[in-house]
Coordinates of C-alpha atoms and ligand atoms in Angstrom, one line a residue:
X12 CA -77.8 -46.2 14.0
X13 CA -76.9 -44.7 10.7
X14 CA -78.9 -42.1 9.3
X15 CA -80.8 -42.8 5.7
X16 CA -78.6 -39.5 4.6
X17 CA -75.4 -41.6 4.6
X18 CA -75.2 -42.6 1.0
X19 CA -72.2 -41.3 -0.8
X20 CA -71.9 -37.7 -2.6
X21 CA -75.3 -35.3 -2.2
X22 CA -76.7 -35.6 0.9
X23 CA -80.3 -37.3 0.7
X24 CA -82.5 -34.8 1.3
X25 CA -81.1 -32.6 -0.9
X26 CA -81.2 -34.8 -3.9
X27 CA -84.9 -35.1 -1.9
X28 CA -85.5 -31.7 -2.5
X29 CA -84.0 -31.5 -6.4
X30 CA -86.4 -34.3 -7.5
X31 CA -89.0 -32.0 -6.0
X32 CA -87.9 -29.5 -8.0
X33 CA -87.0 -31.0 -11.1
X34 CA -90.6 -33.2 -11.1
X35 CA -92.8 -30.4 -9.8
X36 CA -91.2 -27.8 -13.0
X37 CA -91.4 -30.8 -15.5
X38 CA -95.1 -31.9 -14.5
X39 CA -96.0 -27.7 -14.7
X40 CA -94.3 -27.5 -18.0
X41 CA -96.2 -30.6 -19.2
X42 CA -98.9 -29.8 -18.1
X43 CA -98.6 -26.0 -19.6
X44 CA -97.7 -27.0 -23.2
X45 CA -98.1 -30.9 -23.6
X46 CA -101.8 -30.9 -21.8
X47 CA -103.3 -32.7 -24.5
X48 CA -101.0 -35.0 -26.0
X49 CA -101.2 -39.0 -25.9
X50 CA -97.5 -39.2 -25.4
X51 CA -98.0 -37.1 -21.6
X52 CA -100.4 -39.7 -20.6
X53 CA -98.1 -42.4 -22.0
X54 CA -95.4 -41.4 -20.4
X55 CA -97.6 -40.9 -16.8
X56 CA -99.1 -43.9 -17.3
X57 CA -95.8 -46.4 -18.0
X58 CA -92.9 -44.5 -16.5
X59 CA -93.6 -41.8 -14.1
X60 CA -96.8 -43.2 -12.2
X61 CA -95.4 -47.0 -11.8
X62 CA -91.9 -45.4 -10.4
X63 CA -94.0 -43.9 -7.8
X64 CA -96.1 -46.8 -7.1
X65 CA -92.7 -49.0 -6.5
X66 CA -91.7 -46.7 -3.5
X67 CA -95.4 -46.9 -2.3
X68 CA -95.5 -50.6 -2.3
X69 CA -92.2 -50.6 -1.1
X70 CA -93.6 -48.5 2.0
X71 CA -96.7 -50.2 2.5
X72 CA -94.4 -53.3 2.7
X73 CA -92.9 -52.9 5.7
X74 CA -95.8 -51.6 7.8
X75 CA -97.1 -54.7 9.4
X76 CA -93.9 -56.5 10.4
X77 CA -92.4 -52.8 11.7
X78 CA -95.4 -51.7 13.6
X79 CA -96.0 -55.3 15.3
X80 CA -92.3 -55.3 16.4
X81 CA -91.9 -51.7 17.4
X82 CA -95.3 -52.2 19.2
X83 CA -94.3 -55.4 21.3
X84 CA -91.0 -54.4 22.2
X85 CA -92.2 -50.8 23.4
X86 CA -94.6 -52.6 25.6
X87 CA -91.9 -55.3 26.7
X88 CA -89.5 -52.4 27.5
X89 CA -92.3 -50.0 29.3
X90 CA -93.5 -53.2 31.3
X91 CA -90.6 -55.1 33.1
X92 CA -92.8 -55.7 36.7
X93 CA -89.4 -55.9 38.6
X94 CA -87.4 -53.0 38.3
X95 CA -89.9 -50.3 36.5
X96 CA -93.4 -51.1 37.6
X97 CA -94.2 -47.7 38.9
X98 CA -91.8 -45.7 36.5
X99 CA -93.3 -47.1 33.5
X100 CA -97.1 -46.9 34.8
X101 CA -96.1 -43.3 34.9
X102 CA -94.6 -43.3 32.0
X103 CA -97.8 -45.1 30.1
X104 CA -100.0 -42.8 31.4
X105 CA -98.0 -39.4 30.6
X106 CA -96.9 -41.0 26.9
X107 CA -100.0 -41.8 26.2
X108 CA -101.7 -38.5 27.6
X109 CA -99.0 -35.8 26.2
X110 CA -99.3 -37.4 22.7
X111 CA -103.0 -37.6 22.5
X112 CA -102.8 -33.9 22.9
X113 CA -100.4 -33.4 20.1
X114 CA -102.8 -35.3 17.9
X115 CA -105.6 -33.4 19.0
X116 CA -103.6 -29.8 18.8
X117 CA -103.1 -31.2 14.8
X118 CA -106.3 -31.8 13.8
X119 CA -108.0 -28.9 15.4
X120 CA -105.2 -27.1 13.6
X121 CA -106.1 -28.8 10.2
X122 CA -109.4 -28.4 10.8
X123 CA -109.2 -24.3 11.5
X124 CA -107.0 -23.6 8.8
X125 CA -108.2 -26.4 6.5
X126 CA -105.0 -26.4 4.7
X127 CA -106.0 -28.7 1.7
X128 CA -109.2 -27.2 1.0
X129 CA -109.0 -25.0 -2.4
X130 CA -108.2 -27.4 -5.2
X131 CA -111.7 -26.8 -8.1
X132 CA -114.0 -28.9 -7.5
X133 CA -114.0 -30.8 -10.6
X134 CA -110.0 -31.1 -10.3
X135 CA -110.5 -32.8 -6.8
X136 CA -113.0 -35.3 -7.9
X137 CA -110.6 -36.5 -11.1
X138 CA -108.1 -36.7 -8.1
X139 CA -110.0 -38.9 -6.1
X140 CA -110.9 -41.3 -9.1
X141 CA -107.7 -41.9 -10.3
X142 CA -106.0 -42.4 -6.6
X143 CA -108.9 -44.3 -5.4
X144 CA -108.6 -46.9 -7.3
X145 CA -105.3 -48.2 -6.1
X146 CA -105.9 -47.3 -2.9
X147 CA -108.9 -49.3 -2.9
X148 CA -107.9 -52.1 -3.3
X149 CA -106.3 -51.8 0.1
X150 CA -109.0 -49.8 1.6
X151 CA -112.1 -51.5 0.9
X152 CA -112.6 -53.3 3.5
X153 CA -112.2 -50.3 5.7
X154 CA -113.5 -47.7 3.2
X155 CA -117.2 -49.0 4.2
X156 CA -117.0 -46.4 7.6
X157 CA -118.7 -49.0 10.6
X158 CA -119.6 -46.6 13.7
X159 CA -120.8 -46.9 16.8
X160 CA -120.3 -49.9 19.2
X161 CA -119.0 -52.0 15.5
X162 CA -116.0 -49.3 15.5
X163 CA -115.3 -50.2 18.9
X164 CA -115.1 -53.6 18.3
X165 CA -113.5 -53.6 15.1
X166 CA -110.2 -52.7 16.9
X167 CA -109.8 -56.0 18.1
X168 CA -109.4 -58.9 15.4
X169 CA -111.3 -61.6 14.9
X170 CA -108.2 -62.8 13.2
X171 CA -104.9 -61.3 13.1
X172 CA -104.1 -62.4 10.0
X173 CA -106.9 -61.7 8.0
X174 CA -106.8 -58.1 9.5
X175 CA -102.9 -58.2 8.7
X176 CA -103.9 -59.4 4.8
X177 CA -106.5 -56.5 4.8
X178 CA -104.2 -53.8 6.0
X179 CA -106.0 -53.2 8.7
X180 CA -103.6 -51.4 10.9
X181 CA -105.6 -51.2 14.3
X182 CA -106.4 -53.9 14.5
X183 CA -102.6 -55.5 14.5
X184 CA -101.8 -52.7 16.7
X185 CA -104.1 -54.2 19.2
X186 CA -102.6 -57.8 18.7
X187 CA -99.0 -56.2 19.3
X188 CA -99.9 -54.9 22.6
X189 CA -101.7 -57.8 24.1
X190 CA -99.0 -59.9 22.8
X191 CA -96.6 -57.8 24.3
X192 CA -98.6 -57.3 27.6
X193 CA -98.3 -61.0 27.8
X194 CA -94.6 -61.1 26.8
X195 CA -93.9 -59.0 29.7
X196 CA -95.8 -61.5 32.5
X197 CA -94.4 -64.2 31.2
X198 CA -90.8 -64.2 31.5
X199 CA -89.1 -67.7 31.0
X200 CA -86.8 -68.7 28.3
X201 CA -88.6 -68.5 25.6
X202 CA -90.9 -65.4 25.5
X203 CA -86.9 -64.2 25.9
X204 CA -86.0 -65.5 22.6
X205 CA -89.8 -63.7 20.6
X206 CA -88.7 -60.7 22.6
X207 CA -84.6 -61.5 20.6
X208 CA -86.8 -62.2 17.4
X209 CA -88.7 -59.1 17.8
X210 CA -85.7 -57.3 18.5
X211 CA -84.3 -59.2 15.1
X212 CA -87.3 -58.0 12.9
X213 CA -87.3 -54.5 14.1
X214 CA -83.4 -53.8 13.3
X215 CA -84.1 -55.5 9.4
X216 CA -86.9 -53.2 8.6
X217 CA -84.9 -50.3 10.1
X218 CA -82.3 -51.5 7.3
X219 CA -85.1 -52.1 5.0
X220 CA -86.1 -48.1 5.5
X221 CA -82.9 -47.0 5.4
X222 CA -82.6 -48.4 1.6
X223 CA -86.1 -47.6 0.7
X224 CA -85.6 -43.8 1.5
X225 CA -82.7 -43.9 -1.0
X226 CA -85.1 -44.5 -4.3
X227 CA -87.1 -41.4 -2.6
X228 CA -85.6 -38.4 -4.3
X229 CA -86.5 -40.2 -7.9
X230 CA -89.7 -41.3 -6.3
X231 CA -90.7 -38.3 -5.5
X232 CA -89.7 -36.4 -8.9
X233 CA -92.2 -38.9 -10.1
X234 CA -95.1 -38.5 -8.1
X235 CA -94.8 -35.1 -8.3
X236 CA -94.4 -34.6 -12.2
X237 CA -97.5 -37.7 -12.1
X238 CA -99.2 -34.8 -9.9
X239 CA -98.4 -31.2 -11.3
X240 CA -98.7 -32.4 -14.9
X241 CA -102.0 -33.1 -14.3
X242 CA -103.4 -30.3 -11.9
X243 CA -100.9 -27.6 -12.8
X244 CA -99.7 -24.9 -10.2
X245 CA -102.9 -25.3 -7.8
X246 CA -101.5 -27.8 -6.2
X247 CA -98.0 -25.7 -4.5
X248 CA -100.4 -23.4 -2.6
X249 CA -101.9 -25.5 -1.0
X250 CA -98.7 -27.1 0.1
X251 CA -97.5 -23.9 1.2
X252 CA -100.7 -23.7 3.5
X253 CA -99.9 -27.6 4.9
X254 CA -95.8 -26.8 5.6
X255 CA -97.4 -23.2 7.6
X256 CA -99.9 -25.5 9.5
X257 CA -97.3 -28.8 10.2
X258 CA -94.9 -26.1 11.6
X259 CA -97.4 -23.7 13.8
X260 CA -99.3 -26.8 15.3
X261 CA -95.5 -28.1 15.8
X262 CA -94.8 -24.8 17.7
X263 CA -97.8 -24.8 19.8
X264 CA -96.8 -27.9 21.4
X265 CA -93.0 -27.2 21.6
X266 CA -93.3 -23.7 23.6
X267 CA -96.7 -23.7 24.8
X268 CA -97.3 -27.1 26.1
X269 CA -93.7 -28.6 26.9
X270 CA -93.3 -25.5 29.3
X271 CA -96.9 -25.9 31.0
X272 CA -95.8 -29.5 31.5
X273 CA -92.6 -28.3 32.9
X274 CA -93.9 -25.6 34.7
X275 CA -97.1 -27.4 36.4
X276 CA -96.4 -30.9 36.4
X277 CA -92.2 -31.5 36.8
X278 CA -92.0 -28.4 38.5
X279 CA -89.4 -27.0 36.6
X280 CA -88.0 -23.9 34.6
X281 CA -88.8 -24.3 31.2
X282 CA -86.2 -21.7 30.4
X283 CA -83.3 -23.7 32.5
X284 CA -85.1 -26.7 30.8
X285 CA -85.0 -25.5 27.4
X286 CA -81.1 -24.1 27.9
X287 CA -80.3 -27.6 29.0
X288 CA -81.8 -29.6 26.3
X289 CA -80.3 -27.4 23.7
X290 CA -77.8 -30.1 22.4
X291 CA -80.3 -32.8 22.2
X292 CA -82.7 -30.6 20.4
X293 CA -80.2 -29.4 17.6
X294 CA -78.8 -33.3 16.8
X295 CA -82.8 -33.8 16.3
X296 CA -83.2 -31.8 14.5
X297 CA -79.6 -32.6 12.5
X298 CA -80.1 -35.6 12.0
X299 CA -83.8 -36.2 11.4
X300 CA -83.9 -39.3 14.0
X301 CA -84.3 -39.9 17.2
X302 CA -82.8 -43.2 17.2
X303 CA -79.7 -41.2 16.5
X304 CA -80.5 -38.4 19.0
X305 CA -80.5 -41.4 21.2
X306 CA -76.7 -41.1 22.5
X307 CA -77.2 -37.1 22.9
X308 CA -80.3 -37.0 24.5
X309 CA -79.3 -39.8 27.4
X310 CA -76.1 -37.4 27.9
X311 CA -78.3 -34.5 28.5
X312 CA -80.7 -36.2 30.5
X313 CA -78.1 -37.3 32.9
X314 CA -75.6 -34.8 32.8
X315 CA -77.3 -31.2 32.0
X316 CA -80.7 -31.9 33.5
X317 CA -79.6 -33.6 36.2
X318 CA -82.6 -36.2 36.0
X319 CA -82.0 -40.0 37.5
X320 CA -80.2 -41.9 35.6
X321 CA -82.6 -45.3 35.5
X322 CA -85.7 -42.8 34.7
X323 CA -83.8 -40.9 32.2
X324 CA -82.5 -44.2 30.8
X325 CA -85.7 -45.9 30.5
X326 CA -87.6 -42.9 29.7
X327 CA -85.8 -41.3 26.6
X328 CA -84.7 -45.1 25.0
X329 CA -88.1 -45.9 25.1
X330 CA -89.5 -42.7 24.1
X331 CA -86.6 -42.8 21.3
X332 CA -88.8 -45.0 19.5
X333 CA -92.2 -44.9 21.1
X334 CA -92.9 -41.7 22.5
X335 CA -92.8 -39.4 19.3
X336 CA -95.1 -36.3 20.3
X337 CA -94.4 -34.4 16.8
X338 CA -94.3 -37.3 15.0
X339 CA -98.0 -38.7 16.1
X340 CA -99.3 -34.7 15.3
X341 CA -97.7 -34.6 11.7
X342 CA -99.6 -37.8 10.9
X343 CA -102.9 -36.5 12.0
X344 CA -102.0 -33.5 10.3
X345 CA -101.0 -35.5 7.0
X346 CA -103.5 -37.3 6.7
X347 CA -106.9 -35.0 7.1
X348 CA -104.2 -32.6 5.0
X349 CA -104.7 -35.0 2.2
X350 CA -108.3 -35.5 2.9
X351 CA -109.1 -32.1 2.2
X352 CA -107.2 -32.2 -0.9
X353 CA -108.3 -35.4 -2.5
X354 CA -112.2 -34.2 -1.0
X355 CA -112.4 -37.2 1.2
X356 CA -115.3 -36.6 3.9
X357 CA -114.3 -37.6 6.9
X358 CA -117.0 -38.1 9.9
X359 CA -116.2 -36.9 13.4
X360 CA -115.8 -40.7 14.7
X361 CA -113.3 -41.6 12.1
X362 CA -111.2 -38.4 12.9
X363 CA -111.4 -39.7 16.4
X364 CA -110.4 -43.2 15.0
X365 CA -107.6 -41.3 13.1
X366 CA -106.6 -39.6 16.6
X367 CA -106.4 -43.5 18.1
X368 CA -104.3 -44.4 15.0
X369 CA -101.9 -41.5 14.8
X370 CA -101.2 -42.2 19.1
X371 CA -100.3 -45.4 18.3
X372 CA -98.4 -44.5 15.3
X373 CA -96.4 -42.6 17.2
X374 CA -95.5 -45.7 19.2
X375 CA -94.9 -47.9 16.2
X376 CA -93.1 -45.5 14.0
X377 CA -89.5 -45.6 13.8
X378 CA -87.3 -43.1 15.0
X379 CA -85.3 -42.8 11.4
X380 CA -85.3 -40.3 8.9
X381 CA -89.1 -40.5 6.9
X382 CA -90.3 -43.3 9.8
X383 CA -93.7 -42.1 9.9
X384 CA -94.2 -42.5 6.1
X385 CA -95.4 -46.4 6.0
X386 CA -97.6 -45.6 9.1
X387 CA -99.2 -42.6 7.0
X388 CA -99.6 -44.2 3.7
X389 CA -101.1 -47.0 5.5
X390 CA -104.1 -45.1 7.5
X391 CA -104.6 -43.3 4.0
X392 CA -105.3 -46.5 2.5
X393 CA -107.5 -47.5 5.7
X394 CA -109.8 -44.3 5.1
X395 CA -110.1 -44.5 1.5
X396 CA -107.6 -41.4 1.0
X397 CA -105.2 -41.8 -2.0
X398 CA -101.7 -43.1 -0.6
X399 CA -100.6 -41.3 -3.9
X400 CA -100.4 -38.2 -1.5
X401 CA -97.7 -39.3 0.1
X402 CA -95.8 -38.1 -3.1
X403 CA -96.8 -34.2 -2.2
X404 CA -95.2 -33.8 0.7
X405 CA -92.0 -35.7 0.5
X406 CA -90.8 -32.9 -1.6
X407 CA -91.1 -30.7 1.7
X408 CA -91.2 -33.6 4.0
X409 CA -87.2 -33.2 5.3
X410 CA -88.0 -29.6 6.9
X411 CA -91.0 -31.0 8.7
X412 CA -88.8 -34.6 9.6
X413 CA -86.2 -32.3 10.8
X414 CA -88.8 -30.0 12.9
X415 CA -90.9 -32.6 14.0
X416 CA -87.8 -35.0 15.6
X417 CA -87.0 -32.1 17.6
X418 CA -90.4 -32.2 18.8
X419 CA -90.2 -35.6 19.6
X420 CA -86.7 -35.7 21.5
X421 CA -87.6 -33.0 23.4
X422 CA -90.9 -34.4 24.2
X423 CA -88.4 -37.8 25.9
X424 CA -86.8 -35.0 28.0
X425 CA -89.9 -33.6 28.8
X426 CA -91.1 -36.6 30.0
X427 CA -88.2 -37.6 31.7
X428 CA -89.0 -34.7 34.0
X429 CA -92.4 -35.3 34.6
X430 CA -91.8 -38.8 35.6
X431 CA -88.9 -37.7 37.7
X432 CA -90.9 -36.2 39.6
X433 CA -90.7 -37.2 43.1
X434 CA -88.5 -39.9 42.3
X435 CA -85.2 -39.9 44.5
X436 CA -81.8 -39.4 42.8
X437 CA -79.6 -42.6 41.9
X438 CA -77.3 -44.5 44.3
X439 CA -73.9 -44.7 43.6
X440 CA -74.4 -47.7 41.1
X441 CA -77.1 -47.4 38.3
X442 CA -80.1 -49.5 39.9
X443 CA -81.4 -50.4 36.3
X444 CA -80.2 -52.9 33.9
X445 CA -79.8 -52.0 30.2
X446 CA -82.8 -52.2 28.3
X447 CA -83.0 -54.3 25.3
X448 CA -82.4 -52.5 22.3
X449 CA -81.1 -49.8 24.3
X450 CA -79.2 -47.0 25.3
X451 CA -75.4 -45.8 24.5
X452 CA -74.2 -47.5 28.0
Ligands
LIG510 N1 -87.8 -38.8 11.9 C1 -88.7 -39.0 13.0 C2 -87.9 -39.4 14.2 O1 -86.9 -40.0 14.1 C3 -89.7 -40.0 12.7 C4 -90.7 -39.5 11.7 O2 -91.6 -38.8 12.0 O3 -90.5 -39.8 10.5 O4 -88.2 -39.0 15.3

């Protein structure tokens, strides 16, 4: 897989991080000495704003078919009856359980150091009126919060379409699975071929990603002069506070809960661990993907952990794309992050909705460079929460990518261990076929 970074001269995230730069200064200098003047909000309203709304849409564009193919060929790869019934149970359960806890560990973190609380009052609720109104228009179906028992059965669709058309992410993210559940019982010819066709749409919006990321660094100058030149130099502390919050909730779960899992459940060093992993864990965080950790981490697996070869195969290619512990956190994080900011109230039951969202977003991102941004932007819209935001943290977002892929490859080793577990060592010849989609061999 090649990395979004591979267009000629600068690297990406550099020219990433000088559109930060040179939008953030412009927008403060605007918004210093221009404040007033019709040709600022001319220039916001026809240039920098709609160049910012192009990489939006461009995002929001690729959500449904990229989640609903990441979705059904996790579930088609975790599910094969023959040859991984009991491995990929355990590795369901474990996924599913590890990465509800990194979600969890984020949002108590936002909500102890409340990160994007700060902005004046009056600035926050000019915020919210300008974003909303874009972000309405995808968010109003879901804007009017249903509780209860109706929240329950909201997640599955009445029709798949409509809830598609509506952006209404859960909702496709239950179709996905059932389809996939399905896809996996029914093996014959032709659930082969949706399985080929999944395969087909997943690899096109990879593509698709991998060119959208390129208009970022001029996107995100634009968002973020759009941004500063109208709220001024507020706005950088509070992303100071979100980049120290992303990386300690980050931390926690990399050197507090990866070694307890080691340590209680794999029964295994988590120093010999971590000494093992080490190669895996710097092309993470390299390269920003664990797509093209991939290679790397089924090296280590086999050859410096010593784990199984069809565990560690079907653990870390899987988890590659759907097991993506820092990845599902940073979401959570992101989004009550920009909550606070834009003054969005959020009840308990939607953060728990958001939790729901942000585990299976960590299945259906991709494991490229800025994966998780459609899946953010698109739960913003779902909650009535400015998608607009998005354009804040890009500027710092390839620290955190880099940080939170690391996370997430080491969270495949990690769970290569704990499913190892009990399970004996390989025969001579590899007892598992190559998955689809898969691995380096
Ligand atoms: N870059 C991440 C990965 O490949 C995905 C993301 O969170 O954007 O694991």
């Amino acid at each position: 897989m090649r990395s979004a970074s591979a267009s000629p001269g600068l690297p990406l995230h550099w020219k990433m991080a000088i559109g930060f730069v040179v939008g953030t200064a412009l927008g403060l200098l605007a918004n210093l000495y221009f404040a007033d003047a019709a040709w600022l909000d001319g220039f916001i309203t026809y240039v920098s704003d709609p160049v910012g709304q192009l990489f939006l849409r461009l995002l929001f564009m690729l959500v449904i078919p990229l989640v609903f193919s990441a979705l059904v060929l996790g579930v088609v790869e975790i599910g094969d009856p023959e040859s991984l019934g009991r491995i990929g149970v355990r590795t369901l359960f474990w996924l599913l359980l590890v990465t509800t806890a990194a979600v969890t560990i984020g949002l108590v973190a936002v909500n102890l150091f409340k990160p994007g609380i700060g902005l004046p009052p009056e600035t926050t609720a000019m915020l919210l009126e300008q974003g909303s109104q874009r972000g309405g228009e995808i968010a109003s179906a879901a804007r009017e919060a249903p509780s209860g028992i109706q929240l329950l059965l909201n997640i599955v669709p009445r029709n798949p379409i409509a809830s598609a058309a509506a952006g209404d992410l859960i909702a496709v993210m239950f179709f996905a699975l059932m389809f996939g559940i399905a896809a996996t019982i029914v093996r014959n010819r032709a659930t082969a071929s949706f399985v080929q066709v999944c395969q087909g749409i997943y690899d096109i919006c990879l593509k698709l990603i991998d060119w959208v990321i390129r208009m970022a660094p001029y996107a995100v100058a634009a968002l973020l002069f759009t941004i500063t030149a109208r709220l001024g130099v507020d706005v950088l502390v509070q992303l100071a506070k979100y980049v120290g919050t992303v990386l300690a909730a980050l931390g926690f779960h990399m050197f507090v809960v990866f070694p307890l899992l080691l340590w209680l459940v794999a029964r295994r060093s988590p120093m010999a661990f971590f000494k093992g992993a080490q190669p895996a864990m710097l092309t993470a965080f390299s390269t920003s993907s664990s797509s093209a950790s991939l290679p790397t981490t089924l090296q280590v697996a086999e050859e410096r952990l010593n784990l199984p070869r069809r565990v560690a195969r079907f653990v870390c290619t899987l988890g590659a794309t759907a097991n993506m512990n820092g990845t599902a956190m940073f979401e959570g994080i992101t989004v009550l992050f920009l909550a606070q900011f834009y003054g969005v109230d959020l009840s308990t039951s939607q953060q728990i909705m958001i939790l729901g969202l942000c585990v299976m977003g960590g299945i259906g991102a991709a494991g490229v460079p800025g994966g998780s941004l459609p899946v953010i932007a698109m739960i913003l819209a779902m909650f009535g929460i400015p998608p607009e935001g998005i354009g804040l943290i890009l500027g710092v977002d390839r620290l955190l990518d880099m940080s939170r892929t690391a996370v997430n490859v080491t969270g495949d080793l990690v769970l290569s261990e704990v499913v190892a577990r009990g399970e004996p060592m390989d025969p001579q010849a590899p007892a598992v076929p190559v998955l689809p989609g898969g691995g380096s061999g």
